Tab-separated table of C-alpha atoms in Angstrom:
chain	number	residue	atom	x	y	z
A	1	MET	CA	-143.714	-4.218	98.113
A	2	THR	CA	-145.362	-2.861	101.989
A	3	ALA	CA	-143.878	-3.808	104.433
A	4	GLU	CA	-146.191	-6.924	105.367
A	5	GLN	CA	-144.415	-8.459	102.274
A	6	TYR	CA	-140.762	-7.458	103.171
A	7	LEU	CA	-141.269	-9.609	106.402
A	8	GLN	CA	-143.281	-12.184	104.385
A	9	ARG	CA	-139.727	-12.648	101.606
A	10	ALA	CA	-137.732	-13.135	105.140
A	11	PHE	CA	-139.829	-15.992	106.870
A	12	LEU	CA	-139.401	-18.023	103.597
A	13	LEU	CA	-136.047	-17.349	103.923
A	14	ALA	CA	-135.958	-18.670	107.555
A	15	ARG	CA	-138.159	-21.664	106.552
A	16	GLN	CA	-135.298	-23.025	104.338
A	17	ALA	CA	-133.143	-24.165	107.086
A	18	ASN	CA	-132.610	-27.177	108.509
A	19	PRO	CA	-134.337	-27.411	111.829
A	20	LYS	CA	-131.706	-30.188	113.266
A	21	ALA	CA	-129.111	-28.496	111.850
A	22	ILE	CA	-129.788	-25.175	113.630
A	23	ARG	CA	-131.213	-26.121	117.167
A	24	PRO	CA	-131.352	-25.181	119.342
A	25	ASN	CA	-131.178	-21.916	117.911
A	26	PRO	CA	-134.779	-20.569	116.122
A	27	PHE	CA	-135.912	-20.246	112.357
A	28	VAL	CA	-133.991	-16.675	112.122
A	29	GLY	CA	-134.907	-14.371	108.091
A	30	ALA	CA	-134.041	-11.118	107.420
A	31	VAL	CA	-133.728	-8.545	104.295
A	32	VAL	CA	-131.818	-5.391	103.710
A	33	VAL	CA	-133.918	-3.024	101.897
A	34	SER	CA	-132.978	0.564	100.010
A	35	GLU	CA	-134.254	2.898	100.251
A	36	ASN	CA	-136.363	3.376	96.800
A	37	GLY	CA	-137.467	-0.324	98.401
A	38	GLU	CA	-135.107	-2.811	96.775
A	39	ILE	CA	-133.992	-6.208	98.264
A	40	ALA	CA	-130.048	-5.412	99.011
A	41	GLY	CA	-129.177	-7.963	101.093
A	42	GLU	CA	-131.032	-11.273	102.314
A	43	GLY	CA	-130.440	-14.462	104.505
A	44	PHE	CA	-131.210	-16.929	106.712
A	45	HIS	CA	-129.655	-18.438	109.580
A	46	GLN	CA	-127.992	-21.838	108.361
A	47	LYS	CA	-126.314	-23.593	111.267
A	48	ALA	CA	-126.120	-23.624	115.464
A	49	GLY	CA	-122.583	-21.498	115.433
A	50	GLU	CA	-122.573	-19.699	112.510
A	51	ALA	CA	-123.951	-16.349	111.012
A	52	HIS	CA	-127.365	-14.493	112.065
A	53	ALA	CA	-129.057	-14.213	109.604
A	54	GLU	CA	-129.074	-10.370	110.113
A	55	VAL	CA	-125.295	-11.207	109.369
A	56	ILE	CA	-125.772	-12.626	106.445
A	57	ALA	CA	-128.269	-9.779	104.805
A	58	ILE	CA	-125.897	-7.179	106.605
A	59	HIS	CA	-123.184	-8.296	104.436
A	60	GLN	CA	-124.389	-8.720	101.680
A	61	ALA	CA	-125.620	-5.495	100.883
A	62	ILE	CA	-122.138	-4.242	102.029
A	63	GLY	CA	-121.266	-6.643	99.312
A	64	HIS	CA	-123.832	-4.357	96.787
A	65	GLY	CA	-122.707	-1.802	97.929
A	66	ALA	CA	-125.663	-0.398	100.154
A	67	LYS	CA	-126.041	2.759	101.791
A	68	LEU	CA	-126.670	0.736	105.213
A	69	ASP	CA	-127.680	4.405	106.992
A	70	THR	CA	-130.271	4.603	104.956
A	71	CYS	CA	-132.032	1.314	104.892
A	72	THR	CA	-134.558	-0.594	106.609
A	73	LEU	CA	-133.964	-3.703	108.458
A	74	TYR	CA	-137.265	-6.962	108.275
A	75	VAL	CA	-135.958	-9.693	110.676
A	76	THR	CA	-138.426	-12.303	111.604
A	77	LEU	CA	-137.142	-12.625	115.122
A	78	GLU	CA	-136.094	-9.799	117.527
A	79	PRO	CA	-132.507	-9.420	116.655
A	80	CYS	CA	-130.738	-11.533	119.853
A	81	SER	CA	-128.271	-8.956	121.835
A	82	HIS	CA	-126.564	-11.478	124.117
A	83	THR	CA	-123.233	-12.984	122.997
A	84	GLY	CA	-122.975	-16.528	122.509
A	85	LYS	CA	-121.442	-18.928	119.716
A	86	THR	CA	-121.561	-15.515	118.049
A	87	PRO	CA	-121.447	-11.687	118.272
A	88	PRO	CA	-124.950	-9.772	119.007
A	89	CYS	CA	-126.458	-8.219	116.049
A	90	THR	CA	-127.752	-5.362	117.907
A	91	ASP	CA	-123.972	-4.553	117.684
A	92	LEU	CA	-123.776	-5.284	113.686
A	93	ILE	CA	-126.895	-2.890	113.445
A	94	ILE	CA	-126.014	0.158	115.570
A	95	LYS	CA	-121.839	-0.539	113.941
A	96	HIS	CA	-123.484	0.123	110.555
A	97	ARG	CA	-126.236	2.295	112.034
A	98	ILE	CA	-128.977	0.842	110.020
A	99	PRO	CA	-131.716	3.070	111.105
A	100	ARG	CA	-134.750	1.258	110.961
A	101	VAL	CA	-135.970	-2.116	112.253
A	102	VAL	CA	-138.598	-3.875	111.773
A	103	ILE	CA	-139.421	-7.367	114.129
A	104	GLY	CA	-142.476	-10.277	113.405
A	105	SER	CA	-141.674	-11.519	116.507
A	106	MET	CA	-139.936	-11.510	119.514
A	107	ASP	CA	-137.900	-13.493	121.625
A	108	PRO	CA	-139.068	-15.037	124.605
A	109	ASN	CA	-135.777	-15.779	125.933
A	110	PRO	CA	-134.861	-13.816	128.570
A	111	LEU	CA	-131.133	-13.069	128.112
A	112	VAL	CA	-131.996	-11.050	124.199
A	113	SER	CA	-133.761	-7.593	124.563
A	114	GLY	CA	-132.825	-6.480	121.557
A	115	ALA	CA	-135.363	-4.347	120.121
A	116	ARG	CA	-135.008	-2.477	123.514
A	117	ILE	CA	-131.531	-1.994	122.939
A	118	LEU	CA	-131.775	-1.404	119.018
A	119	GLN	CA	-134.047	1.703	120.390
A	120	GLU	CA	-131.938	2.875	123.716
A	121	ASN	CA	-129.644	3.686	120.648
A	122	GLY	CA	-131.721	5.344	118.322
A	123	VAL	CA	-133.077	3.001	115.948
A	124	ILE	CA	-136.714	3.044	115.257
A	125	VAL	CA	-137.762	-0.147	115.633
A	126	GLU	CA	-141.163	-1.078	114.709
A	127	LYS	CA	-143.070	-4.656	115.579
A	128	LEU	CA	-145.030	-5.801	112.917
A	129	LEU	CA	-145.654	-9.302	115.014
A	130	MET	CA	-146.646	-11.723	112.619
A	131	PRO	CA	-148.406	-15.555	113.484
A	132	ASP	CA	-147.345	-17.331	110.949
A	133	MET	CA	-143.107	-16.011	112.142
A	134	VAL	CA	-144.347	-17.422	116.023
A	135	ALA	CA	-145.784	-20.246	114.908
A	136	LEU	CA	-142.425	-21.061	113.408
A	137	ASN	CA	-140.570	-21.312	116.199
A	138	ASP	CA	-143.168	-23.532	118.319
A	139	THR	CA	-139.831	-25.561	119.580
A	140	PHE	CA	-137.427	-23.056	119.694
A	141	ASN	CA	-140.633	-20.599	122.616
A	142	ILE	CA	-141.214	-24.002	124.227
A	143	ASN	CA	-137.664	-24.495	125.196
A	144	GLN	CA	-137.577	-21.296	126.006
A	145	ILE	CA	-140.236	-20.671	127.872
A	146	GLN	CA	-141.372	-24.242	129.283
A	147	LYS	CA	-137.845	-25.146	129.704
A	148	ARG	CA	-138.147	-28.780	128.344
A	149	PRO	CA	-138.402	-30.191	125.191
A	150	LYS	CA	-141.139	-29.922	122.350
A	151	TYR	CA	-143.344	-32.912	122.553
A	152	VAL	CA	-145.068	-34.705	119.728
A	153	LEU	CA	-148.000	-37.756	120.486
A	154	LYS	CA	-148.790	-39.801	117.745
A	155	SER	CA	-150.626	-42.566	117.717
A	156	ALA	CA	-152.664	-44.209	115.396
A	157	ILE	CA	-156.432	-45.821	116.501
A	158	THR	CA	-159.682	-47.389	115.446
A	159	LEU	CA	-162.332	-45.825	115.051
A	160	ASN	CA	-163.024	-46.276	119.349
A	161	GLY	CA	-159.884	-45.318	120.472
A	162	LYS	CA	-157.672	-47.980	119.853
A	163	ILE	CA	-154.036	-48.334	118.955
A	164	ALA	CA	-153.493	-52.563	119.902
A	165	ASP	CA	-155.511	-55.080	120.653
A	166	SER	CA	-155.366	-56.936	123.333
A	167	SER	CA	-152.124	-58.935	123.502
A	168	GLY	CA	-150.542	-55.344	122.306
A	169	LYS	CA	-150.477	-56.061	118.504
A	170	SER	CA	-150.690	-52.586	116.295
A	171	GLN	CA	-149.296	-53.751	113.253
A	172	TRP	CA	-151.247	-51.713	111.142
A	173	ILE	CA	-153.766	-50.005	111.950
A	174	SER	CA	-153.196	-47.309	109.866
A	175	ASN	CA	-152.456	-47.705	106.304
A	176	GLU	CA	-148.866	-47.624	103.832
A	177	GLU	CA	-149.167	-43.911	103.580
A	178	SER	CA	-149.717	-42.683	107.261
A	179	ARG	CA	-146.889	-44.686	108.275
A	180	GLU	CA	-145.120	-42.722	106.016
A	181	HIS	CA	-146.323	-39.447	106.124
A	182	VAL	CA	-144.945	-40.141	110.090
A	183	HIS	CA	-141.538	-41.178	108.798
A	184	GLN	CA	-141.399	-38.143	106.297
A	185	TYR	CA	-142.484	-35.719	108.802
A	186	LEU	CA	-143.058	-36.330	111.965
A	187	ARG	CA	-139.707	-38.566	112.786
A	188	THR	CA	-137.892	-35.746	110.508
A	189	ALA	CA	-138.724	-33.424	112.735
A	190	ALA	CA	-137.969	-34.583	115.994
A	191	ASP	CA	-134.349	-34.848	117.374
A	192	ALA	CA	-135.690	-38.536	119.434
A	193	ILE	CA	-138.424	-41.060	120.236
A	194	LEU	CA	-139.729	-41.633	123.294
A	195	THR	CA	-141.022	-45.033	124.032
A	196	THR	CA	-140.665	-48.000	126.481
A	197	ALA	CA	-138.930	-50.985	126.936
A	198	LYS	CA	-141.945	-53.032	127.012
A	199	THR	CA	-142.683	-51.406	123.513
A	200	VAL	CA	-138.975	-52.286	122.295
A	201	LEU	CA	-138.979	-55.417	123.250
A	202	ARG	CA	-142.852	-56.259	121.497
A	203	ASP	CA	-142.778	-54.638	118.680
A	204	ASN	CA	-139.837	-54.419	117.098
A	205	ALA	CA	-139.498	-51.704	115.981
A	206	THR	CA	-135.825	-50.341	114.034
A	207	MET	CA	-137.289	-47.005	115.035
A	208	ASN	CA	-135.322	-44.923	112.646
A	209	ILE	CA	-136.556	-42.881	109.429
A	210	ARG	CA	-137.433	-44.624	106.199
A	211	VAL	CA	-138.360	-42.378	103.151
A	212	LYS	CA	-138.684	-43.616	99.682
A	213	ASP	CA	-136.074	-42.894	97.703
A	214	GLN	CA	-134.418	-41.716	100.192
A	215	PRO	CA	-131.334	-43.368	102.274
A	216	GLU	CA	-132.346	-44.695	105.931
A	217	GLN	CA	-131.255	-41.813	108.424
A	218	GLU	CA	-130.840	-42.864	111.969
A	219	LEU	CA	-132.640	-41.252	115.383
A	220	SER	CA	-132.294	-41.016	118.683
A	221	LEU	CA	-134.160	-42.868	120.826
A	222	ILE	CA	-134.942	-42.616	124.146
A	223	ILE	CA	-137.137	-45.336	125.869
A	224	PHE	CA	-137.876	-45.704	130.484
A	225	ASP	CA	-136.551	-48.999	131.157
A	226	ARG	CA	-136.814	-49.015	134.899
A	227	ASN	CA	-134.778	-52.019	134.875
A	228	LEU	CA	-132.933	-51.809	131.771
A	229	ALA	CA	-133.550	-55.218	130.652
A	230	LEU	CA	-132.576	-53.952	127.381
A	231	LEU	CA	-128.660	-54.663	128.065
A	232	GLU	CA	-129.660	-57.824	128.574
A	233	LYS	CA	-128.017	-59.264	125.741
A	234	LYS	CA	-130.653	-62.064	124.749
A	235	HIS	CA	-132.121	-58.599	124.055
A	236	HIS	CA	-128.807	-57.330	121.500
A	237	HIS	CA	-130.640	-58.950	118.268
A	238	HIS	CA	-133.481	-56.563	118.409
A	239	SER	CA	-134.101	-54.168	116.114
A	240	VAL	CA	-132.673	-50.109	117.452
A	241	PHE	CA	-129.373	-51.411	118.474
A	242	TYR	CA	-128.623	-51.246	114.772
A	243	THR	CA	-125.555	-49.443	113.786
A	244	ARG	CA	-125.540	-45.934	114.906
A	245	ASN	CA	-122.497	-43.299	114.310
A	246	GLN	CA	-124.669	-39.862	115.156
A	247	SER	CA	-127.249	-40.525	116.952
A	248	LYS	CA	-127.374	-42.654	120.544
A	249	ILE	CA	-130.151	-44.622	122.410
A	250	TYR	CA	-130.643	-42.873	126.037
A	251	LEU	CA	-131.652	-45.731	129.252
A	252	VAL	CA	-134.091	-43.719	131.461
A	253	THR	CA	-133.801	-45.603	134.556
A	254	ASP	CA	-133.954	-44.788	138.827
A	255	LYS	CA	-130.020	-46.879	138.869
A	256	THR	CA	-127.526	-45.346	139.992
A	257	GLY	CA	-123.946	-46.721	138.900
A	258	ILE	CA	-124.456	-48.704	135.725
A	259	THR	CA	-122.527	-49.392	132.945
A	260	THR	CA	-122.302	-50.371	129.584
A	261	GLU	CA	-120.173	-51.488	126.890
A	262	LEU	CA	-122.475	-50.018	123.958
A	263	PRO	CA	-120.585	-46.892	122.973
A	264	TYR	CA	-124.512	-45.969	121.559
A	265	VAL	CA	-125.980	-45.778	124.532
A	266	GLU	CA	-125.804	-43.871	127.473
A	267	ILE	CA	-127.892	-44.055	130.482
A	268	ILE	CA	-129.700	-41.000	132.128
A	269	THR	CA	-130.676	-41.490	135.344
A	270	ILE	CA	-133.505	-39.602	136.681
A	271	PRO	CA	-134.976	-40.567	140.945
A	272	VAL	CA	-138.262	-41.674	140.976
A	273	GLN	CA	-141.216	-40.318	143.362
A	274	HIS	CA	-144.354	-41.964	144.303
A	275	GLY	CA	-143.940	-45.007	141.263
A	276	LEU	CA	-143.528	-41.754	138.836
A	277	PHE	CA	-140.082	-40.721	137.065
A	278	ASP	CA	-139.146	-36.947	137.851
A	279	LEU	CA	-140.082	-35.561	134.409
A	280	GLU	CA	-138.609	-32.270	135.045
A	281	MET	CA	-135.223	-33.630	135.431
A	282	LEU	CA	-135.410	-35.085	132.119
A	283	HIS	CA	-136.628	-32.513	130.453
A	284	LYS	CA	-133.526	-30.682	131.133
A	285	GLU	CA	-131.132	-33.533	130.598
A	286	LEU	CA	-132.610	-33.922	127.601
A	287	LEU	CA	-131.940	-30.144	126.685
A	288	LYS	CA	-128.313	-30.616	127.928
A	289	ARG	CA	-128.270	-33.130	125.238
A	290	ASN	CA	-129.928	-30.792	122.538
A	291	ILE	CA	-133.029	-32.457	122.738
A	292	CYS	CA	-135.175	-30.102	121.639
A	293	GLN	CA	-137.816	-32.028	119.969
A	294	VAL	CA	-139.328	-35.545	120.411
A	295	LEU	CA	-141.802	-37.572	118.940
A	296	ILE	CA	-144.215	-39.092	121.325
A	297	GLU	CA	-144.429	-43.343	119.896
A	298	ALA	CA	-145.548	-45.472	123.221
A	299	GLY	CA	-148.720	-47.282	123.964
A	300	GLY	CA	-151.031	-46.210	125.729
A	301	SER	CA	-150.508	-45.916	129.725
A	302	MET	CA	-146.881	-43.513	129.003
A	303	ASN	CA	-149.298	-41.834	126.352
A	304	ALA	CA	-151.845	-41.046	129.587
A	305	ALA	CA	-148.811	-40.632	131.759
A	306	MET	CA	-146.615	-37.625	129.261
A	307	MET	CA	-150.828	-36.304	129.276
A	308	ASP	CA	-151.724	-36.876	132.788
A	309	ALA	CA	-147.399	-34.949	133.411
A	310	LYS	CA	-149.324	-31.804	130.666
A	311	ALA	CA	-145.954	-33.071	128.836
A	312	VAL	CA	-147.846	-32.933	125.634
A	313	ASP	CA	-148.040	-30.085	123.440
A	314	GLU	CA	-149.830	-31.630	120.279
A	315	ILE	CA	-151.182	-34.812	119.362
A	316	TYR	CA	-151.018	-36.499	115.719
A	317	THR	CA	-154.010	-39.065	115.471
A	318	PHE	CA	-154.417	-41.271	112.320
A	319	LEU	CA	-158.036	-42.230	112.723
A	320	CYS	CA	-158.180	-45.285	111.298
A	321	PRO	CA	-161.269	-47.330	109.671
A	322	ARG	CA	-161.198	-50.138	111.961
A	323	ILE	CA	-163.093	-51.501	115.334
A	324	LEU	CA	-161.827	-53.266	117.297
A	325	MET	CA	-164.551	-54.458	119.607
A	326	ASP	CA	-162.798	-55.954	122.945
A	327	ASN	CA	-162.276	-54.218	126.332
A	328	ALA	CA	-159.233	-56.089	126.241
A	329	ALA	CA	-158.309	-53.620	123.630
A	330	ILE	CA	-155.904	-51.108	124.362
A	331	ASN	CA	-157.296	-47.165	124.160
A	332	GLN	CA	-154.666	-44.354	123.096
A	333	PHE	CA	-154.832	-42.754	126.953
A	334	ASN	CA	-154.919	-46.037	128.750
A	335	SER	CA	-155.569	-44.822	132.414
A	336	SER	CA	-157.003	-46.102	135.700
A	337	GLN	CA	-157.660	-42.611	136.904
A	338	ILE	CA	-161.284	-41.737	137.103
A	339	GLN	CA	-161.985	-37.845	135.337
A	340	PRO	CA	-165.153	-36.158	135.310
A	341	MET	CA	-166.589	-34.261	132.186
A	342	ASP	CA	-164.811	-30.930	133.798
A	343	ASP	CA	-161.359	-32.219	133.682
A	344	ALA	CA	-161.151	-33.307	130.095
A	345	ILE	CA	-158.794	-32.114	128.629
A	346	ARG	CA	-159.166	-29.664	125.907
A	347	LEU	CA	-158.104	-29.657	122.881
A	348	GLN	CA	-157.595	-26.823	119.901
A	349	LEU	CA	-157.630	-28.663	116.127
A	350	LEU	CA	-154.545	-27.039	114.110
A	351	GLU	CA	-154.911	-29.099	111.035
A	352	SER	CA	-157.076	-32.566	109.539
A	353	MET	CA	-156.199	-33.739	106.398
A	354	THR	CA	-157.400	-37.696	104.415
A	355	ILE	CA	-154.613	-40.079	103.902
A	356	GLY	CA	-156.182	-42.623	101.548
A	357	GLU	CA	-158.538	-44.239	103.913
A	358	ASP	CA	-157.264	-42.758	106.617
A	359	ILE	CA	-157.680	-38.942	108.654
A	360	LEU	CA	-154.271	-37.522	110.681
A	361	LEU	CA	-156.117	-35.005	113.135
A	362	ARG	CA	-153.657	-32.858	114.337
A	363	HIS	CA	-154.331	-31.180	118.019
A	364	LYS	CA	-152.424	-28.794	120.213
A	365	VAL	CA	-153.012	-29.385	124.052
A	366	ILE	CA	-154.751	-26.758	125.878
A	367	HIS	CA	-152.665	-26.663	128.942
């Protein structure tokens, strides 16, 4: 097998991790290969606070009687060099005198200088950087570099870009298969849904995870609710107020000194400047709560505000075979600002697929 093939094996191992179980950590897979090319040990990071991929692979290789001082370690991400909940992987590599390490992607965390430390201790380090391995940790990279969650915006639109009629009704623009796709992939991958009190009160949606033939799963909510309307008892019959054991409802407001008796509701106070919430502060508050990836399911005004703040990384658009010929119908991005064509936000198409009669377009936002 070639170095690329060993790294690909490590990559497939890394992908087996549940992203919510490892956050805020990245996906990592590792393979220890003997001098005759046999895989002596392998592993992937499975849970935050527990053994890293390199540790699992090295200990497995030791259990198989491998001579580590003649082996090569293939790892999808640069080994860590700082002490967190676990010791540095670089220490273990150096301790067992592994002579060669091949790395598939570099860690953007400024605390990590694993490649340099290994080289300083006589280890041969080869960087065989592979795009798939960088992309696998897109959420982690955004968290580290931009100091905010990754934001994914989802909309179902008519052929002429409308997400609801003039009364706000949007049920149903997309087909059932598209809605199932949202639950199975987008909501399942997210740590929380971001929306507004207006959307919650209008749609009375549960906003949890419902996948066919599986029990319903809780999902945290981040709700912009400046006036804290949802704290009024008359609204507590809404579907989002189901009994929560593992998730929370975060109400974002600029009001201070407000408390609630609901155990699963937490108020996040964020200042408002020029009529807009300070999103930089919100980003920090969410990361502190280990909310690393957010799915935006909101109305046109919130969609536009998040785009204007350059806080959207990917857009999933379900283009549906309907037309709303009403100028008062709600646009996917509902903004009153004047924007010349030269200032249009650029997108990169990452994926497209047909779901029944709907077309799913996945774009990366070019900032």
